[in-house]
Short mmCIF file of C-alpha atoms and ligand atoms in Angstrom, two decimals:
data_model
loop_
_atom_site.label_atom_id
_atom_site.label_comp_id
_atom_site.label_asym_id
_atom_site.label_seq_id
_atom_site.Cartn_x
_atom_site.Cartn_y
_atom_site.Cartn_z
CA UNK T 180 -6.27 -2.27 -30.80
CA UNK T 181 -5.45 1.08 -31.85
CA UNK T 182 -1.80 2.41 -32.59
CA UNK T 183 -1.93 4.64 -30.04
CA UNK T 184 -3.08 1.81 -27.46
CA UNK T 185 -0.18 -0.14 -28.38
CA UNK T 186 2.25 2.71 -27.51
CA UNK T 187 0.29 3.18 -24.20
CA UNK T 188 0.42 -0.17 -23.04
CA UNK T 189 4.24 -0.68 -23.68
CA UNK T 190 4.16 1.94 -20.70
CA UNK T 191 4.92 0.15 -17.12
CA UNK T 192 3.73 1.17 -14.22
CA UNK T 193 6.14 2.05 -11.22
CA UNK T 194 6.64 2.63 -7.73
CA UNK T 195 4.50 6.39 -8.27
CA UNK T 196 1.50 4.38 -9.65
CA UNK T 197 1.08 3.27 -5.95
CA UNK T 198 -1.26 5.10 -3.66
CA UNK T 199 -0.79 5.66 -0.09
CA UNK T 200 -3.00 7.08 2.65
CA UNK T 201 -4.65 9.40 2.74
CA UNK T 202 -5.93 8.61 -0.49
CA UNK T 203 -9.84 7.92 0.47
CA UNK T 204 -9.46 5.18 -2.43
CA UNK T 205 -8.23 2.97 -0.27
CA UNK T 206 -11.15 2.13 2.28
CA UNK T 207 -13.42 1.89 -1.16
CA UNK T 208 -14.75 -1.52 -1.67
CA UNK T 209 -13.33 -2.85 -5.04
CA UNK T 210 -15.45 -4.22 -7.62
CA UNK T 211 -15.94 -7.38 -9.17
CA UNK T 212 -14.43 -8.84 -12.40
CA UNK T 213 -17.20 -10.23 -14.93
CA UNK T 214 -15.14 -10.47 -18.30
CA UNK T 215 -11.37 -10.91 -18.29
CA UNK T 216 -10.55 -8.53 -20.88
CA UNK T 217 -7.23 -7.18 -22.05
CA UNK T 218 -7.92 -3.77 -19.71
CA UNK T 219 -7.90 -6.05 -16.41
CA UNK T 220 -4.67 -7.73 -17.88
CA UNK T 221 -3.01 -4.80 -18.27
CA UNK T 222 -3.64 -3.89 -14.52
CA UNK T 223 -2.22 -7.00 -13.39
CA UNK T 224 0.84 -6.47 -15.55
CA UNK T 225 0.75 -3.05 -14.14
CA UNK T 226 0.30 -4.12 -10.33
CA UNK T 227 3.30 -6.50 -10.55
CA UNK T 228 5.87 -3.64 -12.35
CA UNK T 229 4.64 -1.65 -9.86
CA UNK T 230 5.71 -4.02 -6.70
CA UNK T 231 9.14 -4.71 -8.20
CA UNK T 232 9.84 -1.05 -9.00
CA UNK T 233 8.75 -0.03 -5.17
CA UNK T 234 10.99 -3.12 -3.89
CA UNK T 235 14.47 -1.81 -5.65
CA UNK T 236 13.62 1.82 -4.20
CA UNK T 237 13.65 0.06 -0.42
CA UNK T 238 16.73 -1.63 1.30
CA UNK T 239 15.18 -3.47 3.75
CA UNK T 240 11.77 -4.67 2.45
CA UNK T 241 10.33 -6.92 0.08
CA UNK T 242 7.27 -6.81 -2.33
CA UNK T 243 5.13 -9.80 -1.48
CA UNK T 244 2.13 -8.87 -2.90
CA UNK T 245 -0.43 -6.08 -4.43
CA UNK T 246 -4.04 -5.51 -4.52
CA UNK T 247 -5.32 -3.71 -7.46
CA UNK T 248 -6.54 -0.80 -5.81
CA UNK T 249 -2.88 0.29 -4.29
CA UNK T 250 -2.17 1.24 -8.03
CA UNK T 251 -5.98 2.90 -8.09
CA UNK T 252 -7.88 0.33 -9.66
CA UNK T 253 -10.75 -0.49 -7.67
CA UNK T 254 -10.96 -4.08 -9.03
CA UNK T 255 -10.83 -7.37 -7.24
CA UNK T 256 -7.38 -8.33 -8.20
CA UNK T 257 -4.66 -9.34 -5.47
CA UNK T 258 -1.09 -10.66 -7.35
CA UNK T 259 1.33 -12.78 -4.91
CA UNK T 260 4.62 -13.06 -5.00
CA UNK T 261 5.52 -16.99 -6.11
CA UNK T 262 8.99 -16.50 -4.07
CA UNK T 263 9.17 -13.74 -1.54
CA UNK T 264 12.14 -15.36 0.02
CA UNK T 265 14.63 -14.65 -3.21
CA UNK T 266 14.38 -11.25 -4.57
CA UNK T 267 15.54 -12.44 -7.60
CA UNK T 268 12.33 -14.62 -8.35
CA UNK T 269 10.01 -11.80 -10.10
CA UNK T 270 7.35 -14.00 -10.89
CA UNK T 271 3.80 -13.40 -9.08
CA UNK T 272 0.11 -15.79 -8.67
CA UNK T 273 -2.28 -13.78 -10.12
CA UNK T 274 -6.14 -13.81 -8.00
CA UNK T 275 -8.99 -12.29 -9.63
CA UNK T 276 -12.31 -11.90 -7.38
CA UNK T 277 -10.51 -13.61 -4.32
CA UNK T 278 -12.59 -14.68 -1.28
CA UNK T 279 -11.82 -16.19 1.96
CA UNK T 280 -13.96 -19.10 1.83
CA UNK T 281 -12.66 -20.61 5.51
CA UNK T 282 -10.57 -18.92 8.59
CA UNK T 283 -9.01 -21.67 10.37
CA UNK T 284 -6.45 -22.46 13.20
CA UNK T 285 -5.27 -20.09 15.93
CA UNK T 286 -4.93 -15.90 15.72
CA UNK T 287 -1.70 -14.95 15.85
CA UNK T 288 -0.09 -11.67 15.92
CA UNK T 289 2.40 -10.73 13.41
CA UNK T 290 4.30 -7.80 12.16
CA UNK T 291 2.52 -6.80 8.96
CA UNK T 292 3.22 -3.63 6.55
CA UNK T 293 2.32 -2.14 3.74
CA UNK T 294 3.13 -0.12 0.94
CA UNK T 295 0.54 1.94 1.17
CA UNK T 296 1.04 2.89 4.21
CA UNK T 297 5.10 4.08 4.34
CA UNK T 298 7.21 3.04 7.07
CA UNK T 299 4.92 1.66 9.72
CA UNK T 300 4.43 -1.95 11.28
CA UNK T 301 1.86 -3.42 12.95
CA UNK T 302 1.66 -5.87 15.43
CA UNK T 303 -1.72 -7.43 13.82
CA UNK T 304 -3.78 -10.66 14.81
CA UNK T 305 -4.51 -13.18 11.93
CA UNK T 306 -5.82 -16.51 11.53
CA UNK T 307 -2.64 -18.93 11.00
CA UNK T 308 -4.79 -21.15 8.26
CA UNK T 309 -7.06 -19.92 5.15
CA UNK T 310 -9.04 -21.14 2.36
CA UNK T 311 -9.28 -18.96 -0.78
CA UNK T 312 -10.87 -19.45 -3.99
CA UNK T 313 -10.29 -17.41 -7.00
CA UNK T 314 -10.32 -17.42 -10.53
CA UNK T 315 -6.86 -17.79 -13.34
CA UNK T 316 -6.32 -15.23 -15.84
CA UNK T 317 -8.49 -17.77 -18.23
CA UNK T 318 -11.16 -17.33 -15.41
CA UNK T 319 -10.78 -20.82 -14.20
CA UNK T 320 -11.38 -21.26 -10.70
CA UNK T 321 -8.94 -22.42 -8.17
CA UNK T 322 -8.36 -23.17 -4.72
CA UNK T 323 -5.91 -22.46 -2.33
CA UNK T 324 -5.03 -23.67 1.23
CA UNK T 325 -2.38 -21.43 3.07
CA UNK T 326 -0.76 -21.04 6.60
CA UNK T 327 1.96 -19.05 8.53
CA UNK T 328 2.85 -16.04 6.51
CA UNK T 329 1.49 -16.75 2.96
CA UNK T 330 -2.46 -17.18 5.52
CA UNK T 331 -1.38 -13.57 6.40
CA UNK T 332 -0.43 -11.95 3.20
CA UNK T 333 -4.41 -13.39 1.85
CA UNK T 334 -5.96 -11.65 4.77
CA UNK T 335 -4.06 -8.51 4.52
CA UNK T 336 -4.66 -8.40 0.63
CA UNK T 337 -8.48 -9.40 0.64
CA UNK T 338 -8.90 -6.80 3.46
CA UNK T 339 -7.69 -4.44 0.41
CA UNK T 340 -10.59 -5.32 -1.81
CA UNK T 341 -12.72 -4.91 0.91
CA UNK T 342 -11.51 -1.44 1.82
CA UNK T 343 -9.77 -2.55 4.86
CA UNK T 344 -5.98 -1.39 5.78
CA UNK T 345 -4.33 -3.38 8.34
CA UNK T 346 -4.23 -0.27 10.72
CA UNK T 347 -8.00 -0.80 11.08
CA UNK T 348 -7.49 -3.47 13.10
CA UNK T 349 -5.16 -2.39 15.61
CA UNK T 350 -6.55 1.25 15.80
CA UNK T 351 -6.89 1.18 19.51
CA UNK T 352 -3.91 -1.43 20.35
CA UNK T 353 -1.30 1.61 21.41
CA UNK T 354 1.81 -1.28 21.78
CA UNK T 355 0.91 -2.09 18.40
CA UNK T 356 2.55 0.43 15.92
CA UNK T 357 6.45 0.12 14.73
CA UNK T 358 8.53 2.71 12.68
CA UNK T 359 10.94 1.26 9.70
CA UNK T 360 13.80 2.83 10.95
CA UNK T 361 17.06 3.47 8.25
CA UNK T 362 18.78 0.32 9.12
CA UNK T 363 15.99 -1.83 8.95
CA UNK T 364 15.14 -2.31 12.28
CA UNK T 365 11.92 -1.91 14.15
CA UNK T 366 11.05 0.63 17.06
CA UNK T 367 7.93 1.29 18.96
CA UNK T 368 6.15 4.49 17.74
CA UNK T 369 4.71 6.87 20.34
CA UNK T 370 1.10 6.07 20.00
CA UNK T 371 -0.52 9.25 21.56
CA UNK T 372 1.90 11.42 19.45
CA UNK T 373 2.21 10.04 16.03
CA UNK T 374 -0.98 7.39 16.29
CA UNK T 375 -3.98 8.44 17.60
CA UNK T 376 -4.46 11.55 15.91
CA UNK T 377 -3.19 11.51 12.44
CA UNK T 378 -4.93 12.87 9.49
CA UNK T 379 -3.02 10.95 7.53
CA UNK T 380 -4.00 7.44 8.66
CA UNK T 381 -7.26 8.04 10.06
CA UNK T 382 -8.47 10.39 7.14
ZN1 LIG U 596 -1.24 -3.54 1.92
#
């Protein structure tokens, strides 16, 4: 490693790293990972600084989790938070090449966001049960089961690798779009005004 690659990768990433629509990046399918190397590793560090750094800028939201291409890295890299419930718990999973290998249970529809997409909720359907498998940073494979929320945060983040942003699926669902308002709380948006018709979402 070179001195000057040393210097650069004491450099975190934060909350500006993140990419938000429009940015055409983001409905790019994201490549596979053959070789772990020390490049991929310093994306996941980067994805995780990034999601804590975004979290202390907002009041009312927390950073579950990142795919590698909200940072611009079109690699298949999603990073979970281990304790989304306590803010204080930094500490992420890490899932290279992740894949859905079963949808199970009953669709429910959930408020979802994003932080690519800044200050708006949706009211999207998701399978309450998932399989994924992935591989460790060693490149071990593993194999997860999840429900409720944490089945919901895998769709939403695999959908990311895949070039998919939750809005996608609730582009014609009018009742379906919420504003973050200031205090936290969530009100309907006017679908016809500030929906249907944006550049910004729709590219
Ligand atoms: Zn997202």
């Amino acid at each position: 490693m070179s001195f000057l690659s040393v210097i650069l990768g004491a450099i975190m990433a934060t909350k500006e790293d993140i990419i938000t629509l429009p940015n055409p990046h983001l409905r790019e399918k994201s490549k596979k990972i053959g070789v772990i190397t020390d490049e991929v590793k310093k994306v996941v560090q980067d994805m995780q600084a990034a999601t804590i750094d975004w979290e202390q800028s907002r009041s009312h939201e927390v950073g579950v989790a990142l795919a590698a291409i909200q940072i611009d890295q079109l690699l298949k890299i999603v990073v979970v938070r281990n304790n989304y419930d306590n803010k204080e718990d930094q500490s992420f999973t890490v899932f290279i090449n992740p894949e859905i290998t079963k949808l199970d249970g009953e669709i429910i529809e959930d408020y979802e966001g994003c932080l690519s997409i800044k200050d708006i909720y949706g009211k999207v359907p998701r399978y309450s049960k998932v399989k994924v498998k992935a591989l460790d940073l060693q490149g071990r494979e593993f194999r997860v089961t999840a429900e409720g929320f944490l089945a919901r945060i895998f769709q939403h983040e695999i959908d990311h690798c895949n070039g998919t942003v939750f809005i996608d699926h609730i582009k014609d669902k009018p009742e379906a779009f919420y504003r973050l308002k200031d205090d936290g709380a969530l009100e309907p948006l006017d679908y016809d005004k500030e929906i249907k018709n944006s550049d910004i979402l729709w590219g």
